[in-house]
Coordinates of N, CA and C in Angstrom, one line a residue:
M1 N 0.5 -50.0 -23.6 CA 1.0 -49.3 -22.4 C 0.1 -49.5 -21.2
T2 N 0.6 -49.9 -20.0 CA -0.2 -50.0 -18.8 C -0.8 -48.6 -18.4
T3 N -2.1 -48.6 -18.2 CA -2.7 -47.4 -17.8 C -2.2 -46.9 -16.4
F4 N -1.8 -45.7 -16.4 CA -1.4 -45.1 -15.1 C -2.5 -45.2 -14.1
L5 N -2.2 -45.6 -12.8 CA -3.1 -45.7 -11.7 C -4.2 -46.8 -12.0
D6 N -3.9 -47.7 -12.9 CA -4.9 -48.8 -13.2 C -4.8 -49.7 -12.0
Q7 N -5.9 -49.8 -11.2 CA -5.9 -50.6 -10.0 C -5.9 -52.1 -10.3
S8 N -6.1 -52.5 -11.6 CA -6.1 -53.9 -11.9 C -4.7 -54.4 -12.1
S9 N -3.8 -53.5 -12.2 CA -2.4 -53.9 -12.4 C -1.8 -54.4 -11.1
T10 N -1.1 -55.5 -11.1 CA -0.6 -56.2 -9.9 C 0.9 -56.2 -10.0
A11 N 1.5 -55.7 -9.0 CA 3.0 -55.7 -9.0 C 3.5 -57.0 -8.5
A12 N 4.7 -57.4 -9.0 CA 5.4 -58.5 -8.5 C 5.9 -58.3 -7.1
L13 N 6.0 -59.3 -6.3 CA 6.5 -59.2 -4.9 C 8.0 -59.0 -4.9
A14 N 8.4 -57.9 -4.3 CA 9.9 -57.7 -4.1 C 10.4 -58.4 -2.9
W15 N 9.7 -58.2 -1.8 CA 10.1 -58.9 -0.5 C 9.0 -59.0 0.4
E16 N 8.9 -60.1 1.1 CA 7.9 -60.4 2.1 C 8.5 -61.2 3.2
G17 N 8.3 -60.7 4.4 CA 8.9 -61.4 5.5 C 8.7 -60.7 6.9
A18 N 9.2 -61.3 7.9 CA 9.1 -60.7 9.2 C 10.2 -59.6 9.4
L19 N 9.8 -58.5 10.1 CA 10.7 -57.4 10.4 C 11.5 -57.8 11.6
E20 N 12.6 -57.1 11.9 CA 13.4 -57.4 13.0 C 13.4 -56.2 14.0
P21 N 13.5 -56.4 15.3 CA 13.5 -55.3 16.2 C 14.7 -54.4 16.0
L22 N 14.6 -53.1 16.1 CA 15.7 -52.2 16.0 C 16.1 -51.7 17.4
G23 N 17.3 -51.8 17.7 CA 17.7 -51.4 19.0 C 18.0 -52.6 19.9
E24 N 17.7 -52.4 21.2 CA 17.9 -53.5 22.2 C 17.1 -54.7 22.0
T25 N 17.7 -55.9 22.0 CA 17.0 -57.1 21.9 C 16.5 -57.6 23.2
L26 N 15.2 -58.0 23.3 CA 14.6 -58.5 24.5 C 14.8 -60.0 24.7
R27 N 14.9 -60.5 25.9 CA 15.0 -61.9 26.1 C 13.7 -62.7 25.7
S28 N 12.6 -62.1 26.1 CA 11.3 -62.7 25.7 C 10.6 -61.6 24.9
A29 N 10.6 -61.8 23.6 CA 10.1 -60.8 22.7 C 8.9 -61.3 22.0
P30 N 8.0 -60.5 21.6 CA 6.8 -60.9 20.8 C 7.2 -61.3 19.4
T31 N 6.3 -62.0 18.7 CA 6.5 -62.4 17.3 C 6.5 -61.1 16.5
P32 N 7.5 -60.9 15.7 CA 7.6 -59.6 15.0 C 6.5 -59.5 13.9
P33 N 6.2 -58.2 13.5 CA 5.2 -58.0 12.4 C 5.8 -58.5 11.1
R34 N 4.9 -58.7 10.1 CA 5.2 -59.2 8.8 C 4.7 -58.2 7.8
I35 N 5.6 -57.9 6.8 CA 5.2 -56.9 5.8 C 5.4 -57.5 4.4
S36 N 4.9 -56.8 3.4 CA 5.1 -57.1 2.0 C 5.4 -55.8 1.2
L37 N 6.4 -55.8 0.4 CA 6.7 -54.7 -0.5 C 6.8 -55.2 -1.9
G38 N 6.0 -54.5 -2.8 CA 6.0 -54.9 -4.2 C 7.1 -54.3 -5.0
Q39 N 7.3 -54.9 -6.2 CA 8.3 -54.3 -7.1 C 7.7 -52.9 -7.6
P40 N 8.6 -51.9 -7.6 CA 8.1 -50.6 -8.2 C 7.5 -50.8 -9.6
M41 N 6.4 -50.2 -9.8 CA 5.7 -50.2 -11.1 C 6.1 -48.8 -11.8
V42 N 6.7 -48.9 -13.0 CA 7.2 -47.6 -13.6 C 6.5 -47.3 -14.9
W43 N 6.2 -46.1 -15.1 CA 5.6 -45.6 -16.3 C 6.4 -44.4 -16.9
N44 N 6.6 -44.3 -18.2 CA 7.2 -43.1 -18.8 C 6.3 -41.9 -18.5
A45 N 6.8 -40.8 -18.0 CA 6.0 -39.7 -17.6 C 5.3 -39.1 -18.9
A46 N 6.1 -38.9 -19.9 CA 5.5 -38.2 -21.1 C 4.5 -39.1 -21.8
A47 N 4.7 -40.4 -21.8 CA 3.7 -41.4 -22.3 C 2.4 -41.4 -21.4
A48 N 2.6 -41.3 -20.1 CA 1.5 -41.3 -19.2 C 0.6 -40.1 -19.5
V49 N 1.2 -38.9 -19.6 CA 0.4 -37.7 -19.9 C -0.3 -37.8 -21.3
K50 N 0.4 -38.4 -22.3 CA -0.2 -38.5 -23.6 C -1.4 -39.5 -23.5
N51 N -1.2 -40.6 -22.8 CA -2.3 -41.5 -22.6 C -3.4 -41.0 -21.8
E52 N -3.2 -40.3 -20.8 CA -4.2 -39.8 -19.9 C -4.9 -38.6 -20.4
L53 N -4.1 -37.6 -20.9 CA -4.7 -36.3 -21.3 C -4.8 -36.2 -22.8
G54 N -4.2 -37.1 -23.6 CA -4.3 -37.0 -25.0 C -3.5 -35.8 -25.6
R55 N -2.4 -35.4 -24.9 CA -1.6 -34.3 -25.4 C -0.2 -34.6 -25.1
D56 N 0.7 -33.9 -25.9 CA 2.1 -34.0 -25.6 C 2.4 -33.1 -24.3
W57 N 3.6 -33.4 -23.7 CA 3.9 -32.7 -22.5 C 5.4 -32.3 -22.5
S58 N 5.7 -31.1 -22.1 CA 7.0 -30.6 -21.9 C 7.4 -30.7 -20.5
P59 N 8.5 -31.4 -20.2 CA 8.9 -31.5 -18.8 C 9.3 -30.2 -18.1
P60 N 9.1 -30.1 -16.8 CA 9.4 -28.8 -16.1 C 10.8 -28.4 -16.3
R61 N 11.8 -29.4 -16.3 CA 13.2 -29.1 -16.5 C 13.7 -30.0 -17.6
A62 N 14.2 -29.4 -18.7 CA 14.7 -30.1 -19.8 C 15.9 -31.0 -19.6
D63 N 16.6 -30.7 -18.5 CA 17.8 -31.5 -18.2 C 17.5 -32.8 -17.3
L64 N 16.2 -33.0 -17.0 CA 15.8 -34.1 -16.2 C 14.9 -35.0 -16.9
A65 N 14.9 -36.3 -16.6 CA 14.0 -37.3 -17.1 C 13.0 -37.6 -15.9
Y66 N 11.7 -37.8 -16.3 CA 10.7 -38.0 -15.3 C 10.1 -39.4 -15.4
A67 N 9.9 -40.1 -14.3 CA 9.2 -41.4 -14.3 C 8.2 -41.5 -13.2
L68 N 7.1 -42.1 -13.5 CA 6.0 -42.3 -12.5 C 6.3 -43.7 -11.9
V69 N 6.3 -43.7 -10.6 CA 6.6 -45.0 -9.9 C 5.5 -45.3 -8.9
G70 N 4.9 -46.5 -9.0 CA 4.0 -47.0 -8.0 C 4.6 -47.9 -7.0
L71 N 4.3 -47.7 -5.7 CA 5.0 -48.4 -4.7 C 3.9 -49.1 -3.8
P72 N 3.7 -50.4 -4.0 CA 2.7 -51.1 -3.2 C 3.4 -51.6 -1.9
C73 N 2.6 -51.6 -0.8 CA 3.1 -52.1 0.4 C 2.0 -52.6 1.3
T74 N 2.3 -53.6 2.2 CA 1.2 -54.2 3.0 C 1.8 -54.4 4.4
L75 N 1.0 -53.9 5.4 CA 1.2 -54.3 6.8 C 0.3 -55.4 7.1
H76 N 0.8 -56.6 7.4 CA -0.1 -57.7 7.7 C -0.5 -57.6 9.2
P77 N -1.7 -58.2 9.5 CA -2.1 -58.2 10.9 C -1.1 -58.8 11.8
L78 N -1.0 -58.2 13.0 CA -0.1 -58.7 14.0 C -0.4 -60.1 14.5
P79 N 0.5 -60.9 14.7 CA 0.2 -62.3 15.2 C -0.1 -62.3 16.7
N80 N 0.3 -61.2 17.4 CA 0.0 -61.1 18.8 C -1.1 -60.1 19.1
E81 N -2.2 -60.6 19.6 CA -3.4 -59.7 19.8 C -3.1 -58.6 20.8
D82 N -2.1 -58.7 21.6 CA -1.7 -57.8 22.6 C -1.2 -56.5 22.0
G83 N -0.7 -56.5 20.8 CA 0.0 -55.4 20.2 C -0.9 -54.7 19.1
R84 N -0.5 -53.4 18.8 CA -1.1 -52.7 17.7 C 0.0 -51.8 17.0
Y85 N -0.1 -51.6 15.7 CA 0.7 -50.7 15.0 C 0.3 -49.3 15.5
T86 N 1.3 -48.4 15.8 CA 1.1 -47.0 16.1 C 1.5 -46.1 15.0
T87 N 2.6 -46.4 14.4 CA 3.1 -45.6 13.2 C 3.9 -46.6 12.3
A88 N 3.9 -46.2 11.0 CA 4.8 -46.9 10.1 C 5.3 -45.8 9.1
R89 N 6.5 -46.1 8.5 CA 7.1 -45.1 7.6 C 7.7 -45.8 6.5
L90 N 7.2 -45.5 5.2 CA 7.8 -46.0 4.0 C 8.8 -45.0 3.5
E91 N 10.1 -45.3 3.4 CA 11.1 -44.4 3.0 C 11.6 -44.8 1.6
A92 N 11.8 -43.8 0.7 CA 12.3 -44.0 -0.6 C 13.5 -43.1 -0.9
Y93 N 14.7 -43.8 -1.1 CA 15.9 -43.1 -1.3 C 16.3 -43.1 -2.7
L94 N 16.4 -41.9 -3.3 CA 16.7 -41.8 -4.8 C 18.1 -41.2 -5.0
R95 N 18.8 -41.8 -6.0 CA 20.1 -41.3 -6.4 C 20.4 -41.7 -7.8
P96 N 21.2 -41.0 -8.6 CA 21.6 -41.4 -9.9 C 22.5 -42.7 -9.8
R97 N 22.4 -43.6 -10.7 CA 23.2 -44.7 -10.7 C 24.7 -44.4 -10.8
Y98 N 25.0 -43.3 -11.6 CA 26.4 -42.8 -11.6 C 26.4 -41.3 -11.9
G99 N 27.5 -40.7 -11.7 CA 27.5 -39.2 -11.9 C 27.1 -38.4 -10.7
R100 N 27.1 -37.1 -10.8 CA 26.7 -36.2 -9.7 C 25.4 -35.5 -10.0
G101 N 24.5 -36.0 -10.9 CA 23.3 -35.4 -11.2 C 22.3 -35.3 -10.1
T102 N 21.2 -34.6 -10.3 CA 20.1 -34.5 -9.3 C 19.1 -35.6 -9.4
A103 N 18.7 -36.1 -8.2 CA 17.6 -37.0 -8.1 C 16.6 -36.5 -7.1
L104 N 15.4 -36.4 -7.4 CA 14.4 -35.8 -6.4 C 13.0 -36.3 -6.7
A105 N 12.1 -36.1 -5.7 CA 10.7 -36.4 -5.8 C 10.0 -35.1 -6.3
H106 N 9.6 -35.1 -7.6 CA 8.9 -34.0 -8.2 C 7.5 -33.9 -7.6
D107 N 6.9 -35.0 -7.3 CA 5.6 -35.0 -6.7 C 5.3 -36.3 -6.0
L108 N 4.4 -36.3 -5.0 CA 4.1 -37.5 -4.2 C 2.6 -37.7 -4.1
F109 N 2.1 -38.9 -4.1 CA 0.7 -39.1 -3.8 C 0.6 -40.4 -2.9
P110 N -0.2 -40.2 -1.8 CA -0.9 -39.0 -1.4 C 0.1 -38.1 -0.7
L111 N -0.2 -36.8 -0.7 CA 0.5 -35.9 0.1 C 0.0 -35.9 1.5
R112 N -1.3 -36.0 1.7 CA -1.9 -36.1 3.0 C -3.3 -36.6 3.0
H113 N -3.5 -37.6 3.8 CA -4.9 -38.1 4.1 C -5.1 -38.0 5.6
T114 N -6.3 -37.7 5.9 CA -6.7 -37.7 7.3 C -7.8 -38.7 7.6
V115 N -8.2 -38.8 8.8 CA -9.2 -39.8 9.2 C -10.5 -39.6 8.4
Q116 N -10.8 -38.3 7.9 CA -12.0 -38.0 7.1 C -11.9 -38.6 5.7
D117 N -10.8 -39.0 5.2 CA -10.6 -39.5 3.9 C -11.0 -41.0 3.9
K118 N -12.3 -41.3 3.7 CA -12.8 -42.6 3.8 C -13.1 -43.1 2.4
G119 N -13.1 -44.4 2.2 CA -13.6 -45.0 0.9 C -12.7 -44.7 -0.2
K120 N -13.3 -44.3 -1.4 CA -12.6 -44.1 -2.6 C -12.6 -42.6 -3.0
L121 N -11.6 -42.2 -3.6 CA -11.5 -40.8 -4.2 C -10.9 -40.9 -5.5
S122 N -11.2 -39.9 -6.3 CA -10.7 -39.9 -7.7 C -9.3 -39.2 -7.7
V123 N -8.4 -39.7 -8.5 CA -7.1 -39.2 -8.6 C -6.7 -39.3 -10.1
G124 N -5.9 -38.3 -10.5 CA -5.5 -38.3 -11.9 C -4.3 -37.3 -12.1
L125 N -4.0 -37.0 -13.3 CA -2.9 -36.1 -13.6 C -3.4 -34.8 -14.1
T126 N -2.7 -33.7 -13.7 CA -3.0 -32.4 -14.3 C -2.0 -32.2 -15.5
P127 N -2.3 -31.3 -16.4 CA -1.4 -31.0 -17.5 C 0.1 -30.7 -17.1
E128 N 0.2 -30.2 -15.8 CA 1.6 -29.9 -15.3 C 2.2 -31.2 -14.7
L129 N 1.6 -32.3 -14.9 CA 2.1 -33.6 -14.4 C 2.2 -33.5 -12.9
K130 N 1.1 -33.2 -12.3 CA 1.0 -33.2 -10.8 C -0.2 -34.1 -10.5
F131 N -0.2 -34.7 -9.3 CA -1.3 -35.5 -8.9 C -2.4 -34.6 -8.4
A132 N -3.7 -35.0 -8.7 CA -4.8 -34.2 -8.3 C -5.9 -35.2 -7.8
S133 N -6.5 -34.9 -6.6 CA -7.5 -35.7 -6.1 C -8.9 -35.1 -6.3
A134 N -9.9 -35.7 -5.8 CA -11.3 -35.2 -6.0 C -11.4 -33.8 -5.3
I135 N -10.6 -33.6 -4.3 CA -10.7 -32.3 -3.7 C -10.3 -31.2 -4.6
A136 N -9.4 -31.5 -5.6 CA -9.0 -30.5 -6.6 C -9.4 -31.0 -8.0
A137 N -10.6 -31.5 -8.0 CA -11.1 -32.1 -9.3 C -11.2 -31.1 -10.4
K138 N -11.3 -29.9 -10.1 CA -11.4 -28.9 -11.2 C -10.1 -28.8 -12.0
L139 N -9.0 -29.3 -11.4 CA -7.7 -29.2 -12.1 C -7.6 -30.4 -13.1
L140 N -8.5 -31.4 -13.0 CA -8.3 -32.5 -13.9 C -9.0 -32.3 -15.2
E141 N -8.5 -33.0 -16.2 CA -9.1 -33.1 -17.5 C -10.2 -34.1 -17.5
V142 N -11.2 -33.9 -18.3 CA -12.4 -34.8 -18.3 C -11.9 -36.2 -18.6
G143 N -12.3 -37.2 -17.9 CA -12.1 -38.6 -18.2 C -10.8 -39.2 -17.7
V144 N -10.0 -38.5 -16.9 CA -8.8 -39.0 -16.4 C -8.8 -39.4 -15.0
E145 N -10.0 -39.3 -14.3 CA -10.0 -39.7 -12.9 C -9.9 -41.2 -12.8
K146 N -9.2 -41.6 -11.8 CA -9.0 -43.0 -11.5 C -9.3 -43.2 -10.0
E147 N -9.8 -44.4 -9.7 CA -10.2 -44.7 -8.3 C -9.0 -45.1 -7.5
H148 N -8.8 -44.5 -6.4 CA -7.7 -44.9 -5.5 C -8.3 -45.1 -4.1
T149 N -8.1 -46.2 -3.5 CA -8.7 -46.6 -2.2 C -7.8 -46.2 -1.1
A150 N -8.2 -45.3 -0.2 CA -7.4 -44.9 0.9 C -7.6 -45.9 2.0
V151 N -6.6 -46.7 2.4 CA -6.7 -47.7 3.4 C -6.3 -47.2 4.7
Y152 N -5.1 -46.6 4.8 CA -4.7 -46.1 6.1 C -5.5 -44.8 6.5
P153 N -5.8 -44.7 7.8 CA -6.6 -43.6 8.2 C -5.8 -42.2 8.2
V154 N -4.6 -42.2 8.4 CA -3.8 -41.0 8.4 C -2.5 -41.2 7.7
I155 N -2.3 -40.4 6.6 CA -1.0 -40.5 5.9 C -0.5 -39.1 5.7
Q156 N 0.8 -38.9 5.9 CA 1.5 -37.6 5.6 C 2.7 -37.9 4.8
A157 N 2.9 -37.2 3.7 CA 4.1 -37.3 2.9 C 5.1 -36.2 3.3
Y158 N 6.4 -36.5 3.2 CA 7.5 -35.6 3.5 C 8.5 -35.7 2.4
G159 N 9.3 -34.6 2.2 CA 10.4 -34.7 1.3 C 10.1 -34.3 -0.2
L160 N 9.1 -33.6 -0.4 CA 8.7 -33.1 -1.7 C 9.9 -32.3 -2.3
G161 N 10.4 -32.6 -3.5 CA 11.5 -31.9 -4.1 C 12.8 -32.3 -3.5
E162 N 12.9 -33.4 -2.8 CA 14.1 -33.9 -2.1 C 14.4 -35.3 -2.6
P163 N 15.6 -35.8 -2.4 CA 16.0 -37.1 -2.8 C 15.6 -38.2 -1.9
N164 N 15.1 -37.9 -0.7 CA 14.7 -39.0 0.3 C 13.3 -38.7 0.8
P165 N 12.3 -38.9 -0.1 CA 10.9 -38.7 0.4 C 10.5 -39.9 1.2
Y166 N 9.4 -39.7 2.0 CA 8.8 -40.8 2.8 C 7.4 -40.4 3.1
W167 N 6.6 -41.5 3.4 CA 5.3 -41.4 3.9 C 5.2 -41.9 5.3
E168 N 4.5 -41.2 6.1 CA 4.3 -41.7 7.5 C 2.8 -42.0 7.7
F169 N 2.5 -43.2 8.2 CA 1.2 -43.7 8.5 C 1.0 -43.7 10.0
K170 N -0.2 -43.2 10.5 CA -0.4 -43.1 11.9 C -1.7 -43.8 12.3
Q171 N -1.7 -44.4 13.5 CA -2.8 -45.1 14.0 C -3.9 -44.1 14.4
H172 N -5.1 -44.6 14.2 CA -6.3 -43.8 14.8 C -7.1 -44.8 15.6
S173 N -7.8 -44.3 16.6 CA -8.5 -45.1 17.5 C -9.6 -45.9 16.8
Q174 N -10.2 -45.3 15.8 CA -11.3 -46.0 15.1 C -10.9 -46.9 14.0
F175 N -9.7 -46.8 13.5 CA -9.2 -47.6 12.4 C -7.9 -48.2 12.6
P176 N -7.8 -49.6 12.5 CA -6.5 -50.2 12.7 C -5.5 -49.9 11.6
L177 N -4.3 -49.7 12.0 CA -3.2 -49.4 11.0 C -2.7 -50.7 10.4
Q178 N -3.3 -51.2 9.4 CA -2.9 -52.4 8.7 C -3.6 -52.5 7.4
G179 N -3.1 -53.4 6.5 CA -3.6 -53.5 5.2 C -2.7 -53.1 4.1
S180 N -3.2 -53.0 2.9 CA -2.4 -52.7 1.7 C -2.6 -51.3 1.2
Q181 N -1.6 -50.7 0.7 CA -1.7 -49.3 0.2 C -0.8 -49.2 -1.1
K182 N -1.2 -48.5 -2.1 CA -0.4 -48.2 -3.2 C -0.1 -46.7 -3.2
L183 N 1.2 -46.4 -3.2 CA 1.7 -45.0 -3.1 C 2.3 -44.7 -4.5
Y184 N 2.4 -43.4 -4.8 CA 2.9 -43.0 -6.1 C 4.0 -41.9 -5.9
L185 N 5.1 -42.1 -6.7 CA 6.2 -41.1 -6.6 C 6.5 -40.7 -8.1
L186 N 6.6 -39.4 -8.3 CA 7.1 -38.9 -9.6 C 8.5 -38.5 -9.4
A187 N 9.4 -39.4 -9.9 CA 10.8 -39.3 -9.7 C 11.5 -38.5 -10.9
A188 N 12.4 -37.7 -10.6 CA 13.1 -36.9 -11.6 C 14.6 -37.1 -11.4
G189 N 15.3 -37.3 -12.5 CA 16.8 -37.6 -12.5 C 17.4 -37.2 -13.8
P190 N 18.7 -37.4 -13.9 CA 19.5 -37.1 -15.1 C 18.9 -37.9 -16.3
A191 N 18.9 -37.2 -17.4 CA 18.4 -37.9 -18.6 C 19.3 -39.0 -19.1
D192 N 20.6 -38.9 -18.7 CA 21.6 -39.9 -19.3 C 22.0 -40.9 -18.3
A193 N 21.2 -41.1 -17.2 CA 21.6 -42.1 -16.2 C 20.3 -42.6 -15.5
P194 N 20.2 -44.0 -15.3 CA 19.1 -44.5 -14.5 C 19.2 -44.1 -13.1
L195 N 18.1 -44.2 -12.4 CA 18.1 -43.9 -10.9 C 18.1 -45.2 -10.1
V196 N 18.7 -45.1 -9.0 CA 18.6 -46.2 -8.0 C 17.6 -45.8 -6.9
L197 N 16.6 -46.7 -6.7 CA 15.6 -46.4 -5.7 C 15.8 -47.5 -4.6
R198 N 16.0 -47.1 -3.4 CA 16.1 -48.0 -2.3 C 14.9 -47.8 -1.3
L199 N 14.2 -48.8 -1.0 CA 13.0 -48.7 -0.1 C 13.3 -49.2 1.3
N200 N 12.7 -48.7 2.3 CA 12.8 -49.1 3.7 C 11.5 -48.9 4.4
L201 N 11.0 -49.8 5.2 CA 9.8 -49.6 5.9 C 10.1 -49.9 7.4
V202 N 9.8 -48.8 8.2 CA 9.9 -48.9 9.7 C 8.6 -48.9 10.3
A203 N 8.3 -49.8 11.3 CA 7.0 -49.8 12.0 C 7.2 -49.8 13.5
D204 N 6.4 -49.0 14.2 CA 6.3 -49.0 15.6 C 5.1 -49.8 16.1
V205 N 5.3 -50.7 17.0 CA 4.2 -51.5 17.6 C 4.2 -51.3 19.1
E206 N 3.0 -51.1 19.6 CA 2.8 -50.9 21.0 C 2.2 -52.1 21.7
Y207 N 2.9 -52.6 22.7 CA 2.5 -53.8 23.4 C 2.2 -53.4 24.9
H208 N 1.2 -54.1 25.5 CA 1.0 -53.8 27.0 C 2.2 -54.3 27.8
R209 N 2.8 -55.4 27.4 CA 3.9 -56.0 28.2 C 5.2 -55.3 27.9
W210 N 5.5 -55.1 26.6 CA 6.9 -54.6 26.2 C 7.0 -53.1 25.9
G211 N 5.9 -52.4 25.9 CA 5.9 -51.0 25.5 C 5.9 -50.9 24.0
V212 N 6.5 -49.8 23.5 CA 6.6 -49.6 22.0 C 8.0 -50.1 21.5
L213 N 7.9 -51.0 20.5 CA 9.1 -51.6 19.9 C 9.1 -51.1 18.4
R214 N 10.3 -50.8 17.9 CA 10.4 -50.4 16.5 C 11.1 -51.5 15.7
Y215 N 10.5 -51.7 14.5 CA 11.0 -52.8 13.7 C 11.4 -52.3 12.3
G216 N 12.3 -53.0 11.6 CA 12.7 -52.7 10.3 C 13.1 -54.0 9.6
P217 N 13.2 -54.0 8.2 CA 13.6 -55.2 7.5 C 15.0 -55.7 7.9
P218 N 15.2 -57.0 7.8 CA 16.5 -57.5 8.2 C 17.6 -57.1 7.1
Q219 N 18.8 -57.1 7.5 CA 19.9 -56.8 6.6 C 19.9 -57.6 5.3
S220 N 19.5 -58.9 5.5 CA 19.4 -59.8 4.3 C 18.4 -59.3 3.2
A221 N 17.5 -58.4 3.6 CA 16.5 -58.0 2.6 C 17.0 -56.8 1.8
S222 N 18.1 -56.2 2.1 CA 18.6 -54.9 1.5 C 18.7 -55.0 0.0
D223 N 19.3 -56.1 -0.5 CA 19.4 -56.3 -1.9 C 18.1 -56.4 -2.6
R224 N 17.1 -57.0 -2.0 CA 15.8 -57.1 -2.6 C 15.0 -55.8 -2.6
L225 N 15.5 -54.8 -1.8 CA 14.7 -53.6 -1.7 C 15.5 -52.4 -2.4
S226 N 16.4 -52.7 -3.3 CA 17.1 -51.7 -4.1 C 16.8 -52.0 -5.5
F227 N 16.4 -51.0 -6.3 CA 15.9 -51.2 -7.6 C 16.6 -50.1 -8.6
E228 N 16.7 -50.5 -9.8 CA 17.2 -49.6 -10.8 C 15.9 -49.1 -11.6
I229 N 15.7 -47.8 -11.6 CA 14.6 -47.1 -12.2 C 15.0 -46.6 -13.5
T230 N 14.8 -47.3 -14.6 CA 15.1 -46.8 -16.0 C 13.8 -46.3 -16.6
N231 N 13.8 -45.1 -17.0 CA 12.6 -44.5 -17.6 C 12.2 -45.2 -18.9
P232 N 11.1 -45.9 -18.9 CA 10.7 -46.6 -20.1 C 10.5 -45.7 -21.3
A233 N 10.8 -46.3 -22.5 CA 10.6 -45.5 -23.7 C 9.1 -45.1 -23.9
V234 N 8.9 -44.0 -24.6 CA 7.5 -43.6 -24.8 C 6.8 -44.7 -25.6
G235 N 5.6 -45.0 -25.1 CA 4.8 -46.1 -25.7 C 4.8 -47.4 -24.9
Q236 N 5.7 -47.5 -23.9 CA 5.8 -48.7 -23.1 C 5.1 -48.5 -21.8

């Protein structure tokens, strides 16, 4: 079984390419930003707890199945030195493949990073299957800390307990908003149906000449950014 939060694990590329401007199209527009989104990396929640904590785990709700999902993304440097990223938002839309069951984000990591969160911090699982960082290290079991590198200076998660969670990244004057980041979602859904996860990344770029332009993936990328999340069997 792949170790949860094992930073040596590399996700396959789901989509890489140039974003398209959203809204009014300019006659003379800058070269759009380029992003990469990795295939979601999925772990069985019960198996992850068993592997990390050495104990069995009872889910918070017996009618739901839980899967740990890693979401790698990269904002590549802008080709135009005149511009800078000001904000970016990675959106994750969850729904059951069929039926009317519930799909939601049981937990998100990171929930919040500020400019003071530099370098590396420890992150792991609590017995309640919640993410815990070094700030809450007393909640962790011995030996389950994993290193997680905070790349973006400011990150805020939204939508905890909802079907459409997202992370917002913000520019800081001392740190450019670019590079790679691996985010984690604990998805919960019906035990008898897989989940559909659809990703979207929206970025705002500020230019001296054109002002702030908003970009998103082209329509042709939509199929590449929709995934079926099937909870792996215990031991996988």
